[in-house]
Short mmCIF file of C-alpha atoms in Angstrom, two decimals:
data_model
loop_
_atom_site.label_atom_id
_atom_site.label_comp_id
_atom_site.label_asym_id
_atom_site.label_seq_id
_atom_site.Cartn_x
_atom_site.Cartn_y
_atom_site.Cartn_z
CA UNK A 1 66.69 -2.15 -16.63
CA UNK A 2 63.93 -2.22 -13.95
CA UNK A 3 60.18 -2.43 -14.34
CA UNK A 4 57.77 0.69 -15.03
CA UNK A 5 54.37 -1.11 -14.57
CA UNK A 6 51.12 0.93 -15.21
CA UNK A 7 47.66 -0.21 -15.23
CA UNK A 8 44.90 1.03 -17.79
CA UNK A 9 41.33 1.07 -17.10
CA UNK A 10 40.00 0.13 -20.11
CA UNK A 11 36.62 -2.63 -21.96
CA UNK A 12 36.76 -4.33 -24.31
CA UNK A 13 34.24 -2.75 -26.24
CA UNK A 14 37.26 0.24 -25.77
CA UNK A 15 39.78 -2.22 -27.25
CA UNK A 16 37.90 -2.51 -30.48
CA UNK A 17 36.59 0.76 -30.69
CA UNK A 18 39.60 2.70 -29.98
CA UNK A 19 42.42 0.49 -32.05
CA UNK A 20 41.05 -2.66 -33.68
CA UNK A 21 38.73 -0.72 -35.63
CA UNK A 22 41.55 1.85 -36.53
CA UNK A 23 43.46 -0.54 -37.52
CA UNK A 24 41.03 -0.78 -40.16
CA UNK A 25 39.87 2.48 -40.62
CA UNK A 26 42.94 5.23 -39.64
CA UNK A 27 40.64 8.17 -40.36
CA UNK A 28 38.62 7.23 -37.14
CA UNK A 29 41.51 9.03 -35.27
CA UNK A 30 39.82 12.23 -35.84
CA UNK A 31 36.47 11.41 -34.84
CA UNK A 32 37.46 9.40 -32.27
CA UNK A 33 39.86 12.87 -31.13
CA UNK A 34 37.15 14.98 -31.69
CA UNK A 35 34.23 13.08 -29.45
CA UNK A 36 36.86 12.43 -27.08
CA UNK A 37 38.53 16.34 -26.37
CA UNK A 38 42.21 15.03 -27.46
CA UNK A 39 44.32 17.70 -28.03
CA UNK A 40 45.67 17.84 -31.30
CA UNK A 41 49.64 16.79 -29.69
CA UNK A 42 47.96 13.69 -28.30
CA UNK A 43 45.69 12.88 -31.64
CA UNK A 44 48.98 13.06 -33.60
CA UNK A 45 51.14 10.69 -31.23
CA UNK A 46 47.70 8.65 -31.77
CA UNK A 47 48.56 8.77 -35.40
CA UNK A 48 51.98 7.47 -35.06
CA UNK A 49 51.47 4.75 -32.63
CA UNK A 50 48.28 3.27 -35.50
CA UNK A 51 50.88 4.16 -38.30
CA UNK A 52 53.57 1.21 -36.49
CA UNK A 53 50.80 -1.21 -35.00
CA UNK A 54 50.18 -1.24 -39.02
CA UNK A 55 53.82 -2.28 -39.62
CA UNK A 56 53.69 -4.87 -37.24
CA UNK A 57 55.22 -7.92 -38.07
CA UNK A 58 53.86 -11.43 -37.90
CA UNK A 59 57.26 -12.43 -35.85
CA UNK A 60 56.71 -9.95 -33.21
CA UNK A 61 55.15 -10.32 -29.84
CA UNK A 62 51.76 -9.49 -29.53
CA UNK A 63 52.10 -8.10 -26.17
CA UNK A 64 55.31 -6.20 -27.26
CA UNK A 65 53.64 -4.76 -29.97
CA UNK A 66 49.43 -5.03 -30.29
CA UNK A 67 49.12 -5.23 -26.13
CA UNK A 68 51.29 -2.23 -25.51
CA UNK A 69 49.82 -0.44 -28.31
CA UNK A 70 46.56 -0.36 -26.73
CA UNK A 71 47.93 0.73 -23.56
CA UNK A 72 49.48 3.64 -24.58
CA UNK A 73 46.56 4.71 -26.54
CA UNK A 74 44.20 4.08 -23.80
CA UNK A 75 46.18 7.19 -22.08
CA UNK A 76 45.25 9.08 -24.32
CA UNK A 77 41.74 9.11 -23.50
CA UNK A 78 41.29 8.13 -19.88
CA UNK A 79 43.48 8.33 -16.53
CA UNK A 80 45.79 5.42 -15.99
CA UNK A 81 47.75 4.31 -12.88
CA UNK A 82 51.68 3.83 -12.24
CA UNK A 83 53.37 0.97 -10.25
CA UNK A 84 57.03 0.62 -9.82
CA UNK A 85 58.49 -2.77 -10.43
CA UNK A 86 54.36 -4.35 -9.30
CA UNK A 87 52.82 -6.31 -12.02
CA UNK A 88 50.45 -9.60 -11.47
CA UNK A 89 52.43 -11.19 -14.67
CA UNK A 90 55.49 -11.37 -11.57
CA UNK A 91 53.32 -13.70 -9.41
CA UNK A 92 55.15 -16.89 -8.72
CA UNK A 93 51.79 -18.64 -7.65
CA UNK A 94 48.92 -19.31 -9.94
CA UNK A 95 46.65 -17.95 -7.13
CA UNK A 96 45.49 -14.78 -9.47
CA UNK A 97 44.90 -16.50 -13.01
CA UNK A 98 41.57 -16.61 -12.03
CA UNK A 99 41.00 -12.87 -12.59
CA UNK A 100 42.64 -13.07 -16.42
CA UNK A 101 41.57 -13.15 -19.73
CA UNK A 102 43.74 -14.37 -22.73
CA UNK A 103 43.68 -12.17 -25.49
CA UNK A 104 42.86 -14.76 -27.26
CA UNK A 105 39.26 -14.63 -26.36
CA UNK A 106 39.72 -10.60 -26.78
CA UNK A 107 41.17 -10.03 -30.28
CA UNK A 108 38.89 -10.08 -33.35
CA UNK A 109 38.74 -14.04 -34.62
CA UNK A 110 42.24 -15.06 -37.36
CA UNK A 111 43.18 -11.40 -37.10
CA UNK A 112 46.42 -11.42 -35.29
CA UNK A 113 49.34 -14.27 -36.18
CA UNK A 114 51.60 -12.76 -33.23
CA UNK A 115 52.58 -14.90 -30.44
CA UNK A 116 50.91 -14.65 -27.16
CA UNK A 117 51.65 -14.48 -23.64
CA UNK A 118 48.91 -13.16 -21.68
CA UNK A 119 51.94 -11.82 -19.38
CA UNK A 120 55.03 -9.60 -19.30
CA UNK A 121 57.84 -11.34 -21.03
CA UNK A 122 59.60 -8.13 -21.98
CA UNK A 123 59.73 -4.55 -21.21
CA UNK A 124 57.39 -2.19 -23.59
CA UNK A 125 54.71 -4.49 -23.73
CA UNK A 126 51.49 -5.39 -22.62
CA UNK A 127 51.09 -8.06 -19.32
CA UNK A 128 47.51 -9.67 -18.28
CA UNK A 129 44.02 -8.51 -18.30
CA UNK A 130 41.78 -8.09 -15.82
CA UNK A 131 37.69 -8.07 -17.46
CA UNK A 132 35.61 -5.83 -15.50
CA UNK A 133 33.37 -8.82 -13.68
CA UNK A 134 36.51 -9.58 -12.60
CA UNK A 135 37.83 -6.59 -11.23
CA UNK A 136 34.55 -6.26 -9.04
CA UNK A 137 35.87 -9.87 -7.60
CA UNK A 138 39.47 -8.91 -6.81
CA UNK A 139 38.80 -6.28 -5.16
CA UNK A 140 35.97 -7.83 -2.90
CA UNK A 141 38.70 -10.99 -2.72
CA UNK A 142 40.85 -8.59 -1.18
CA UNK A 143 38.48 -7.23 1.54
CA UNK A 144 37.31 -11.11 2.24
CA UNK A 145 39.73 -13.45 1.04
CA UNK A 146 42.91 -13.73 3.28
CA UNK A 147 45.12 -15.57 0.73
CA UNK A 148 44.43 -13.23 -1.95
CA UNK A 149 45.08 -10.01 0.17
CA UNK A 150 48.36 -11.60 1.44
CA UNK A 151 49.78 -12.52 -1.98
CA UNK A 152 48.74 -8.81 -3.29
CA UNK A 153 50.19 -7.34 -0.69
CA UNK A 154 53.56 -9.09 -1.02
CA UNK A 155 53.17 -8.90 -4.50
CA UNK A 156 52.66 -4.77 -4.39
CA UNK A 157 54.78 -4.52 -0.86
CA UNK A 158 56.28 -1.00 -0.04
CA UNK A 159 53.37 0.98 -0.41
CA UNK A 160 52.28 0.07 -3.66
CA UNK A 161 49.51 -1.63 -2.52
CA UNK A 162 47.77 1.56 -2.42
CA UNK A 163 48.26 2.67 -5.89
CA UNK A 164 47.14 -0.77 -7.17
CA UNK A 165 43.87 -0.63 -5.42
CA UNK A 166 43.64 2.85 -6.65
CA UNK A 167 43.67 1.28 -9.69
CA UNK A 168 41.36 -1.62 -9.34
CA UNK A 169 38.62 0.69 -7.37
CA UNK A 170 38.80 3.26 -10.51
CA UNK A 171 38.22 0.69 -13.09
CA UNK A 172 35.57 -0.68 -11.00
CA UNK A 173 33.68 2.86 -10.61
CA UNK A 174 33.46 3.02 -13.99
CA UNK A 175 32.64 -0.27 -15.16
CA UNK A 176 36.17 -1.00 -16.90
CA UNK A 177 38.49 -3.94 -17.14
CA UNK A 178 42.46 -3.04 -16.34
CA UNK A 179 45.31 -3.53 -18.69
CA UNK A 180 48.84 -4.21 -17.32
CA UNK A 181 51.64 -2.74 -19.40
CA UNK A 182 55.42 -1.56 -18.91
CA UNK A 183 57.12 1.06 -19.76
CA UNK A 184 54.12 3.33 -20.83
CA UNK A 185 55.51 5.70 -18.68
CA UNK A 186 59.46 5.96 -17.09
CA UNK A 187 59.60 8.27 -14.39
CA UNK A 188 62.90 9.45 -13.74
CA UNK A 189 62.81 9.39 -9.95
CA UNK A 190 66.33 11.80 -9.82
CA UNK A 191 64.46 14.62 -11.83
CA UNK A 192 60.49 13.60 -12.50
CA UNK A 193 60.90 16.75 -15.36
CA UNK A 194 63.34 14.50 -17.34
CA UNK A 195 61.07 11.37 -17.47
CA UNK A 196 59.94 9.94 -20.76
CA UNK A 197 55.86 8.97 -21.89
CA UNK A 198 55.01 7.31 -24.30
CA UNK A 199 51.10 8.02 -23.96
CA UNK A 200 49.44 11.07 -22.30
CA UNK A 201 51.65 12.17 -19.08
CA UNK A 202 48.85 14.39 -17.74
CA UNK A 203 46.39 11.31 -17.64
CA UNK A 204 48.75 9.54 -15.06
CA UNK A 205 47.67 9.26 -11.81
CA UNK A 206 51.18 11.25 -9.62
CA UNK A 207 50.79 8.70 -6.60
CA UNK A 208 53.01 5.71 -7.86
CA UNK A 209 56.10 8.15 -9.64
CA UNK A 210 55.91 10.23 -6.18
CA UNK A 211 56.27 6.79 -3.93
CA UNK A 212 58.90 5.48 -6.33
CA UNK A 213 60.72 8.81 -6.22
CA UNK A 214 60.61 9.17 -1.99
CA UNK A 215 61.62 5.27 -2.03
CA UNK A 216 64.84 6.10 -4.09
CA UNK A 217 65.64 9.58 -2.10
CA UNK A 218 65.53 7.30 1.06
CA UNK A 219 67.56 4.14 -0.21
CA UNK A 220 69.91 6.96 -1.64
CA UNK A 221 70.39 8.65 1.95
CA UNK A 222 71.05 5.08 3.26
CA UNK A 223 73.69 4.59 1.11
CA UNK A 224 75.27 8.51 1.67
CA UNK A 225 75.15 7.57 5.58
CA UNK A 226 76.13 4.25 5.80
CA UNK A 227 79.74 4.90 3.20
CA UNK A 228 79.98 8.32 5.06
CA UNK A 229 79.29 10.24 2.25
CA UNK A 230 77.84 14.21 1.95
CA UNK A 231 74.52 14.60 1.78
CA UNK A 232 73.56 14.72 -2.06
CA UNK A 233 76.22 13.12 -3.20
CA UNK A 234 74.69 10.08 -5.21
CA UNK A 235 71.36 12.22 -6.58
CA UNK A 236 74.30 15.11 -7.80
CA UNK A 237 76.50 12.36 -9.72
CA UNK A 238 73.79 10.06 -10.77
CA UNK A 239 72.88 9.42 -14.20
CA UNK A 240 69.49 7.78 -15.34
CA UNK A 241 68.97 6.25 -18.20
CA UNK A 242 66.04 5.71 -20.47
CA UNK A 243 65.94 3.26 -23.59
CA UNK A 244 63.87 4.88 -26.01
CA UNK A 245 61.80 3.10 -28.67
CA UNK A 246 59.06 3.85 -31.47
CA UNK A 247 56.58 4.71 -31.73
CA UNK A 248 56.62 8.60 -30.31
CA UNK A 249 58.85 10.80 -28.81
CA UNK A 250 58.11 12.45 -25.48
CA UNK A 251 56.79 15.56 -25.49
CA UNK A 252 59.16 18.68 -25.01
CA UNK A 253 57.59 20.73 -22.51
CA UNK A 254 60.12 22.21 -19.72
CA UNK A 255 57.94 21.64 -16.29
CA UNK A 256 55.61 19.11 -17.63
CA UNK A 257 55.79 16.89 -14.59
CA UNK A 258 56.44 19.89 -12.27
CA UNK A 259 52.59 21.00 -13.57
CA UNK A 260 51.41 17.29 -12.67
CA UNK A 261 53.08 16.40 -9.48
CA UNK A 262 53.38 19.73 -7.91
CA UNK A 263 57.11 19.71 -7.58
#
């Protein structure tokens, strides 16, 4: 399968508030729902996702379990960003380790045994961190710093550039870090009313699922054109598919992403 990146503006101060201290205390779901507007839908799927991070094994990945956990709760309180197939963990060069921190200097002292990454290594998971001093410095690199706007722009090429700075210049506005994660969210670019989330669909910014829908629509008329095939063809006999896993279900909810994207 391919690569559903999306970025999460979120502290660390956010981090602890918002799951390590659940982990401790479950019943701060509901005043953390209630100080916070989540619907009662969202504060339930908040529910589950605590309910497995507490089932977590000492085997597991952190970033496959922990890291993404995090992630998809952070969409439940505050707008998060979609990238299709960009993530900084895919950087051949060591040119943005720089802007990182390891979890390891995150997580509350002895209280995780999970191996760590501090990168995609697998889809659902967590990938690196960006602290907030440092996404004030890669996105001034980028305006002043010719090696590090080159590599991000190969790195995000097609367009996605945009939505990662997007990204970057929202976290920075309000004083956040920025979480990289996969699989949050899984657009289905044939139908965007059949994708899957995992978090808070309504919280996603539309920009990256609408690029990564008009780049497959064009690479799909290619295709009709150059094999000589009627228009429609491939998007009429195509089947996408999604792997599902725990912890939550997507919601049910016929036009949910017409309502978001306008479509």
């Amino acid at each position: 399968m391919g690569w559903d990146i999306s970025y999460h503006p979120i502290d660390e101060e956010q981090m602890k508030a918002w799951y390590f201290d659940v982990l401790e205390e479950k019943a701060l779901v509901n005043t953390l729902a209630s100080e916070h507007g989540i619907e009662d839908f969202y504060q339930q799927k908040y529910i589950d996702t605590i309910n497995v991070a507490l089932e977590t094994g000492s085997d597991d990945n952190f970033e496959h379990t922990h890291g993404y956990y995090i992630a998809v709760i952070q969409g439940f309180f505050e707008k998060y960003f979609y990238v299709r197939g960009g993530a900084l963990s895919f950087a051949e060069s060591d040119v943005f380790q720089k802007y990182f921190k390891p979890w390891e200097a995150i997580i509350p002292e002895d209280r995780f045994a999970q191996k760590i990454h501090n990168r995609i290594v697998e889809n659902y998971s967590s990938g690196v961190y960006i602290p907030k001093e440092k996404v004030t410095q890669l996105l001034n690199d980028y305006k002043n710093d010719a090696v590090i706007k080159t590599a991000l722009d190969e790195l995000f090429s097609h367009g996605r550039i945009a939505v990662f700075l997007k990204a970057l210049a929202y976290a920075d506005g309000k004083g956040l870090g920025l979480l990289e994660a996969t699989e949050v969210v899984e657009p289905n670019p044939l139908d965007l009313n059949s994708s899957a989330c995992y978090s808070n669909l309504f919280n996603c910014d539309p920009e990256g699922a609408r690029l990564y829908q008009d780049t497959a629509m064009t690479q799909f008329a290619e295709i009709e054109k150059r094999e000589g095939l009627a228009e429609g063809t491939i998007i009429n006999n195509a089947e996408h598919v999604v792997n599902h896993i725990q912890p939550v279900e997507p919601k049910k909810e016929k036009g949910f992403w017409k309502k978001l994207f306008g479509k």
